[in-house]
Structure formats: structure tokens, C-alpha cells
mmCIF file of C-alpha atoms and ligand atoms in Angstrom:
data_model
loop_
_atom_site.group_PDB
_atom_site.id
_atom_site.type_symbol
_atom_site.label_atom_id
_atom_site.label_comp_id
_atom_site.label_asym_id
_atom_site.label_seq_id
_atom_site.Cartn_x
_atom_site.Cartn_y
_atom_site.Cartn_z
ATOM 1 C CA MET A 1 187.247 -20.705 -81.577
ATOM 2 C CA ALA A 2 189.633 -23.602 -82.101
ATOM 3 C CA ARG A 3 188.747 -25.869 -84.992
ATOM 4 C CA GLY A 4 187.999 -29.515 -84.480
ATOM 5 C CA ALA A 5 190.447 -32.305 -85.286
ATOM 6 C CA PHE A 6 190.014 -34.676 -88.199
ATOM 7 C CA ILE A 7 190.921 -38.170 -86.978
ATOM 8 C CA VAL A 8 190.735 -41.243 -89.247
ATOM 9 C CA LEU A 9 190.889 -44.898 -88.243
ATOM 10 C CA GLU A 10 191.929 -47.330 -90.935
ATOM 11 C CA GLY A 11 192.520 -51.045 -90.899
ATOM 12 C CA LEU A 12 191.634 -54.333 -92.480
ATOM 13 C CA ASP A 13 188.297 -55.974 -91.865
ATOM 14 C CA ARG A 14 188.278 -57.557 -88.356
ATOM 15 C CA SER A 15 190.887 -55.136 -86.972
ATOM 16 C CA GLY A 16 188.375 -53.948 -84.355
ATOM 17 C CA LYS A 17 188.269 -50.549 -85.999
ATOM 18 C CA SER A 18 184.518 -49.876 -85.779
ATOM 19 C CA THR A 19 184.492 -50.722 -82.044
ATOM 20 C CA GLN A 20 187.388 -48.342 -81.432
ATOM 21 C CA VAL A 21 185.864 -45.552 -83.518
ATOM 22 C CA ALA A 22 182.668 -45.697 -81.415
ATOM 23 C CA LYS A 23 184.637 -45.683 -78.163
ATOM 24 C CA LEU A 24 186.760 -42.758 -79.318
ATOM 25 C CA VAL A 25 183.728 -40.621 -80.214
ATOM 26 C CA ASP A 26 182.174 -41.368 -76.798
ATOM 27 C CA ARG A 27 185.369 -40.547 -74.937
ATOM 28 C CA LEU A 28 185.857 -37.284 -76.814
ATOM 29 C CA ASN A 29 182.301 -36.199 -75.999
ATOM 30 C CA GLN A 30 182.771 -37.200 -72.340
ATOM 31 C CA THR A 31 185.954 -35.123 -72.035
ATOM 32 C CA GLY A 32 184.471 -31.856 -73.186
ATOM 33 C CA HIS A 33 185.038 -32.084 -76.929
ATOM 34 C CA LYS A 34 182.313 -31.978 -79.518
ATOM 35 C CA ALA A 35 182.803 -35.033 -81.749
ATOM 36 C CA ARG A 36 180.906 -37.032 -84.323
ATOM 37 C CA LEU A 37 181.363 -40.232 -86.278
ATOM 38 C CA GLN A 38 181.714 -40.215 -90.056
ATOM 39 C CA LYS A 39 181.447 -43.704 -91.534
ATOM 40 C CA PHE A 40 182.926 -44.418 -94.993
ATOM 41 C CA PRO A 41 181.416 -45.687 -97.132
ATOM 42 C CA ASP A 42 178.370 -43.683 -96.024
ATOM 43 C CA ARG A 43 175.748 -46.130 -97.261
ATOM 44 C CA THR A 44 172.823 -43.754 -96.608
ATOM 45 C CA THR A 45 173.304 -41.495 -99.647
ATOM 46 C CA ALA A 46 172.214 -42.304 -103.218
ATOM 47 C CA ILE A 47 175.825 -43.120 -104.141
ATOM 48 C CA GLY A 48 176.206 -45.028 -100.879
ATOM 49 C CA LYS A 49 173.259 -47.237 -101.784
ATOM 50 C CA MET A 50 174.991 -48.197 -105.046
ATOM 51 C CA ILE A 51 178.159 -49.026 -103.094
ATOM 52 C CA ASP A 52 176.146 -51.089 -100.615
ATOM 53 C CA ALA A 53 174.544 -53.094 -103.427
ATOM 54 C CA TYR A 54 177.995 -53.691 -104.929
ATOM 55 C CA LEU A 55 179.502 -54.844 -101.612
ATOM 56 C CA GLN A 56 176.596 -57.214 -101.083
ATOM 57 C CA SER A 57 177.099 -58.581 -104.613
ATOM 58 C CA GLN A 58 173.626 -57.441 -105.643
ATOM 59 C CA ALA A 59 175.203 -55.318 -108.388
ATOM 60 C CA GLU A 60 178.251 -55.765 -110.622
ATOM 61 C CA LEU A 61 180.341 -52.741 -111.551
ATOM 62 C CA ASP A 62 183.574 -52.163 -113.407
ATOM 63 C CA ASP A 63 186.532 -51.856 -110.963
ATOM 64 C CA ARG A 64 187.252 -48.276 -112.013
ATOM 65 C CA ALA A 65 183.582 -47.273 -111.869
ATOM 66 C CA ILE A 66 183.180 -48.513 -108.286
ATOM 67 C CA HIS A 67 186.482 -46.880 -107.318
ATOM 68 C CA LEU A 68 185.141 -43.532 -108.510
ATOM 69 C CA LEU A 69 181.840 -44.066 -106.670
ATOM 70 C CA PHE A 70 183.685 -44.697 -103.377
ATOM 71 C CA SER A 71 185.615 -41.473 -103.994
ATOM 72 C CA ALA A 72 182.430 -39.563 -104.943
ATOM 73 C CA ASN A 73 180.904 -40.794 -101.674
ATOM 74 C CA ARG A 74 183.737 -39.038 -99.822
ATOM 75 C CA TRP A 75 183.440 -35.881 -101.916
ATOM 76 C CA GLU A 76 179.723 -35.579 -101.199
ATOM 77 C CA CYS A 77 180.602 -35.488 -97.462
ATOM 78 C CA ALA A 78 183.624 -33.171 -97.776
ATOM 79 C CA GLU A 79 181.857 -29.822 -97.349
ATOM 80 C CA ALA A 80 180.074 -30.976 -94.178
ATOM 81 C CA ILE A 81 183.384 -32.239 -92.763
ATOM 82 C CA LYS A 82 185.100 -28.905 -93.445
ATOM 83 C CA ARG A 83 182.177 -26.920 -92.041
ATOM 84 C CA ASP A 84 181.982 -29.000 -88.863
ATOM 85 C CA LEU A 85 185.757 -28.818 -88.302
ATOM 86 C CA ALA A 86 185.613 -25.031 -88.660
ATOM 87 C CA ASN A 87 182.790 -24.966 -86.102
ATOM 88 C CA GLY A 88 184.929 -26.756 -83.521
ATOM 89 C CA MET A 89 183.558 -30.275 -84.063
ATOM 90 C CA THR A 90 186.082 -33.119 -84.078
ATOM 91 C CA ILE A 91 185.362 -35.706 -86.786
ATOM 92 C CA VAL A 92 186.273 -39.350 -86.277
ATOM 93 C CA ALA A 93 186.111 -41.220 -89.576
ATOM 94 C CA ASP A 94 185.734 -44.998 -89.818
ATOM 95 C CA ARG A 95 187.786 -45.475 -93.026
ATOM 96 C CA TYR A 96 188.677 -42.785 -95.591
ATOM 97 C CA ALA A 97 190.509 -42.373 -98.898
ATOM 98 C CA PHE A 98 193.297 -44.707 -97.730
ATOM 99 C CA SER A 99 190.919 -47.664 -97.795
ATOM 100 C CA GLY A 100 189.887 -46.538 -101.245
ATOM 101 C CA ILE A 101 193.465 -46.652 -102.502
ATOM 102 C CA ALA A 102 194.434 -49.880 -100.734
ATOM 103 C CA PHE A 103 191.375 -51.932 -101.699
ATOM 104 C CA SER A 104 191.347 -50.824 -105.341
ATOM 105 C CA ALA A 105 195.122 -51.201 -105.769
ATOM 106 C CA ALA A 106 194.745 -54.693 -104.281
ATOM 107 C CA LYS A 107 192.516 -55.532 -107.258
ATOM 108 C CA GLY A 108 195.352 -54.533 -109.591
ATOM 109 C CA LEU A 109 194.363 -50.994 -110.593
ATOM 110 C CA PRO A 110 197.369 -48.664 -111.077
ATOM 111 C CA PHE A 111 198.366 -46.945 -107.827
ATOM 112 C CA THR A 112 198.253 -43.431 -109.266
ATOM 113 C CA PHE A 113 194.787 -44.033 -110.726
ATOM 114 C CA CYS A 114 193.672 -45.097 -107.251
ATOM 115 C CA LEU A 115 195.210 -41.990 -105.649
ATOM 116 C CA ASN A 116 194.010 -39.289 -108.007
ATOM 117 C CA PRO A 117 190.219 -38.977 -107.472
ATOM 118 C CA ASP A 118 190.659 -38.258 -103.746
ATOM 119 C CA ALA A 119 193.287 -35.520 -104.262
ATOM 120 C CA GLY A 120 192.036 -32.305 -102.646
ATOM 121 C CA LEU A 121 189.829 -33.919 -99.990
ATOM 122 C CA PRO A 122 190.273 -32.630 -96.419
ATOM 123 C CA LEU A 123 193.564 -33.948 -94.997
ATOM 124 C CA PRO A 124 193.209 -35.853 -91.723
ATOM 125 C CA ASP A 125 195.248 -34.441 -88.842
ATOM 126 C CA LEU A 126 195.918 -38.001 -87.740
ATOM 127 C CA THR A 127 195.316 -41.381 -89.339
ATOM 128 C CA LEU A 128 195.636 -44.381 -87.057
ATOM 129 C CA TYR A 129 196.189 -47.627 -88.935
ATOM 130 C CA LEU A 130 195.093 -50.553 -86.780
ATOM 131 C CA THR A 131 197.058 -53.704 -87.461
ATOM 132 C CA VAL A 132 196.543 -57.306 -86.435
ATOM 133 C CA PRO A 133 198.820 -60.133 -87.601
ATOM 134 C CA PRO A 134 196.971 -62.500 -89.966
ATOM 135 C CA GLU A 135 197.149 -65.325 -87.412
ATOM 136 C CA VAL A 136 195.433 -63.136 -84.791
ATOM 137 C CA ALA A 137 192.789 -61.962 -87.275
ATOM 138 C CA SER A 138 191.971 -65.571 -88.093
ATOM 139 C CA THR A 139 191.140 -66.259 -84.417
ATOM 140 C CA ARG A 140 188.583 -63.414 -84.431
ATOM 141 C CA GLY A 141 185.972 -65.519 -86.178
ATOM 142 C CA ALA A 142 184.905 -65.996 -89.748
ATOM 143 C CA TYR A 143 184.854 -63.152 -92.251
ATOM 144 C CA GLY A 144 181.481 -61.708 -93.119
ATOM 145 C CA VAL A 145 179.750 -62.281 -96.409
ATOM 146 C CA GLU A 146 180.662 -59.021 -98.143
ATOM 147 C CA ARG A 147 182.667 -58.864 -101.326
ATOM 148 C CA TYR A 148 186.190 -58.215 -99.993
ATOM 149 C CA GLU A 149 185.960 -60.316 -96.857
ATOM 150 C CA ASN A 150 188.249 -63.188 -97.814
ATOM 151 C CA LEU A 151 191.841 -64.003 -96.946
ATOM 152 C CA ASP A 152 193.264 -63.436 -100.436
ATOM 153 C CA MET A 153 191.811 -59.936 -100.809
ATOM 154 C CA GLN A 154 192.704 -58.963 -97.240
ATOM 155 C CA THR A 155 196.313 -60.128 -97.734
ATOM 156 C CA ARG A 156 196.708 -58.071 -100.895
ATOM 157 C CA THR A 157 195.038 -55.069 -99.267
ATOM 158 C CA ARG A 158 197.468 -55.305 -96.333
ATOM 159 C CA GLU A 159 200.378 -55.033 -98.792
ATOM 160 C CA GLN A 160 198.807 -51.997 -100.435
ATOM 161 C CA PHE A 161 198.199 -50.289 -97.090
ATOM 162 C CA ALA A 162 201.981 -50.435 -96.560
ATOM 163 C CA ALA A 163 202.434 -48.515 -99.826
ATOM 164 C CA VAL A 164 199.744 -46.026 -98.797
ATOM 165 C CA ALA A 165 201.521 -45.491 -95.457
ATOM 166 C CA ARG A 166 204.795 -44.664 -97.228
ATOM 167 C CA GLU A 167 203.014 -42.268 -99.599
ATOM 168 C CA VAL A 168 201.145 -40.396 -96.844
ATOM 169 C CA GLN A 169 204.224 -40.109 -94.630
ATOM 170 C CA ALA A 170 206.362 -38.859 -97.522
ATOM 171 C CA ARG A 171 203.790 -36.283 -98.623
ATOM 172 C CA HIS A 172 202.327 -35.135 -95.322
ATOM 173 C CA GLY A 173 204.783 -36.085 -92.558
ATOM 174 C CA GLU A 174 205.297 -39.072 -90.310
ATOM 175 C CA ASP A 175 203.096 -37.724 -87.503
ATOM 176 C CA ARG A 176 199.999 -37.838 -89.744
ATOM 177 C CA TRP A 177 200.016 -41.635 -90.200
ATOM 178 C CA VAL A 178 200.691 -43.815 -87.194
ATOM 179 C CA GLN A 179 200.436 -47.585 -87.040
ATOM 180 C CA VAL A 180 198.769 -48.915 -83.903
ATOM 181 C CA SER A 181 198.780 -52.528 -82.793
ATOM 182 C CA ALA A 182 195.227 -53.806 -82.382
ATOM 183 C CA VAL A 183 196.478 -56.858 -80.476
ATOM 184 C CA GLY A 184 195.259 -57.031 -76.883
ATOM 185 C CA THR A 185 192.040 -56.263 -75.081
ATOM 186 C CA ILE A 186 189.606 -53.613 -76.304
ATOM 187 C CA ASP A 187 190.658 -51.422 -73.355
ATOM 188 C CA GLU A 188 194.367 -51.831 -74.118
ATOM 189 C CA VAL A 189 193.874 -50.799 -77.738
ATOM 190 C CA GLU A 190 191.648 -47.910 -76.667
ATOM 191 C CA ALA A 191 194.401 -46.613 -74.372
ATOM 192 C CA ARG A 192 196.955 -46.691 -77.206
ATOM 193 C CA ILE A 193 194.585 -44.792 -79.470
ATOM 194 C CA TRP A 194 193.648 -42.218 -76.849
ATOM 195 C CA GLU A 195 197.283 -41.296 -76.160
ATOM 196 C CA LEU A 196 197.877 -40.595 -79.857
ATOM 197 C CA VAL A 197 194.610 -38.697 -80.323
ATOM 198 C CA ASP A 198 195.329 -36.593 -77.240
ATOM 199 C CA GLY A 199 198.633 -35.535 -78.808
ATOM 200 C CA ALA A 200 196.952 -34.683 -82.104
ATOM 201 C CA LEU A 201 194.267 -32.588 -80.355
ATOM 202 C CA ARG A 202 196.996 -30.418 -78.861
ATOM 203 C CA ARG A 203 198.584 -29.800 -82.265
ATOM 204 C CA VAL A 204 195.585 -28.940 -84.434
ATOM 205 C CA ASP A 205 194.508 -25.639 -82.924
ATOM 206 C CA GLU A 206 197.242 -23.691 -84.673
ATOM 207 C CA THR A 207 196.897 -25.269 -88.100
ATOM 208 C CA ARG A 208 194.461 -25.000 -90.999
ATOM 209 C CA VAL A 209 192.821 -28.070 -92.486
ATOM 210 C CA GLY A 210 195.076 -29.251 -95.303
ATOM 211 C CA GLU A 211 194.270 -31.104 -98.520
ATOM 212 C CA LEU A 212 195.020 -34.663 -99.534
HETATM 213 P P1 DGP B 1 183.021 -51.387 -93.941
HETATM 214 O O1 DGP B 1 181.606 -50.835 -94.007
HETATM 215 O O2 DGP B 1 183.940 -50.538 -93.113
HETATM 216 O O3 DGP B 1 183.059 -52.856 -93.571
HETATM 217 O O4 DGP B 1 183.600 -51.269 -95.436
HETATM 218 C C1 DGP B 1 183.017 -52.016 -96.443
HETATM 219 C C2 DGP B 1 184.051 -52.660 -97.329
HETATM 220 O O5 DGP B 1 184.400 -51.765 -98.386
HETATM 221 C C3 DGP B 1 185.337 -53.072 -96.650
HETATM 222 O O6 DGP B 1 185.708 -54.365 -97.135
HETATM 223 C C4 DGP B 1 186.333 -52.047 -97.104
HETATM 224 C C5 DGP B 1 185.825 -51.621 -98.444
HETATM 225 N N1 DGP B 1 186.097 -50.217 -98.772
HETATM 226 C C6 DGP B 1 185.948 -49.148 -97.976
HETATM 227 N N2 DGP B 1 186.228 -48.016 -98.643
HETATM 228 C C7 DGP B 1 186.564 -48.390 -99.892
HETATM 229 C C8 DGP B 1 186.948 -47.678 -101.059
HETATM 230 O O7 DGP B 1 187.034 -46.451 -101.083
HETATM 231 N N3 DGP B 1 187.215 -48.425 -102.184
HETATM 232 C C9 DGP B 1 187.109 -49.777 -102.192
HETATM 233 N N4 DGP B 1 187.367 -50.406 -103.332
HETATM 234 N N5 DGP B 1 186.747 -50.473 -101.103
HETATM 235 C C10 DGP B 1 186.480 -49.795 -99.970
HETATM 236 NA NA1 NA B 2 183.532 -54.945 -93.633
HETATM 237 NA NA1 NA B 3 183.764 -52.057 -89.861
#
């Protein structure tokens, strides 16, 4: 049996990522694939509840401590991801380690410190990085109330995502990280994403799941 594909969507807050992740899972299931959503952070676990309290500013934590909790939250899901992929289930993740690196590096933590805790996690077959120009993002309504949802943090995170893109492409190949414009209608963005995912689905059957 062919394994499933591991597809990640990344992007800044207000990139439309969560909408597109939901549409992608639906479309995969409607076209004869087995697919499920994996949200990161997964706020339902014990570690996820600590992260949720931090994001809602109900708890204060050292920058390195919260970085490690975000990473631990991915590690506690890693076995299930690998098992499901092996059983033919395609996983669509709403954020992954790349958010972890970009957001923490944006706070000023050293890049290699940000990278290291996630080393060895399952390697996505395809990461789609949804981009919107700042002026378009600002027309999509006010930021929410969570900790990182302000223009200064989002601007610095955008810069760090560019460094993450270079790192992933250098280590794992240019076809694993693709930037997708999230400008346009929901349907237009969905079509761009589907074309890229369709290509990735054709490639994965022959390959093993790699490691970050
Ligand atoms: P979301 O539920 O997708 O809105 O994500 C919550 C916020 O947490 C969002 O601003 C992005 C940020 N975030 C996601 N993953 C990580 C991570 O691993 N580390 C850090 N520092 N922030 C993250
Ligand atoms: Na958010
Ligand atoms: Na979201």
C-alpha cells in the first residue's frame, strides 16, 4: 500500500491558511484519498494547554521554555503522524516546526537554538508557504488578541520565514518548500494549492518519510 503524503501549510497570521487547510482536507477526501488535519499547536494535549495559556497571556514563560514546549507538542504527535502516513493516510498540517523557528527567531533567539529541538521530526513531503503582502494583510481586518498578533511581531516573523525557506531548500531540496501567493479569492488560492499538492501526491509513493 502506498504511504500517505505529509503536506504542511505555513504562513503568517491572516494569510488564510486555516481556511485553505480545511478545504484541502475536504478535497483530498472527496477525491479518493484518506486525509486528516493536524493542527499545530495542538492545544488539546497537556502541553498544548500550557501553550494555549501562554498565547492568551494567561501565563508567562521564558522564551526558550515556550520554544521547547511548542517543539514538545510536535514530538508528542510525531509517532501518530508516522503511523498514519505508513497506513496510507495523508496528513495536512496547519503549521509545523517552521512556525516554531520563525516565531522564536523573531523574538531574537539564536537561529540554531530555534532549529535544533525539531531535528528528527517527520519531514514534510511538501510545505506550502502562503504569503500576503503586508498591505493586503492589513485590509483583512484587525489582528486577534493573541500574543503574536501585532504588526511588529508579524513583520519580524516574515523576515525569519525567509531564512527558514533558504534553510529548508538548501537541506531538503527546492521542491519541498514552495511559496504560494495567498492574494486573490479563496477559490483562486485553493486552485494554486491543489496543483502543487497533486504533484506532490504523485511523487511520494516511491519515497520513505524523511527526517527534519
Ligand atoms: P494558530 O493557532 O495557528 O493561530 O497559532 C497560534 C500562534 O502561535 C500563532 O501566532 C503562531 C504561533 N506559533 C505556532 N507555532 C509556534 C511555535 O512552534 N513557536 C512559537 N514561538 N510560536 C508558534
Ligand atoms: Na493565530
Ligand atoms: Na490559523
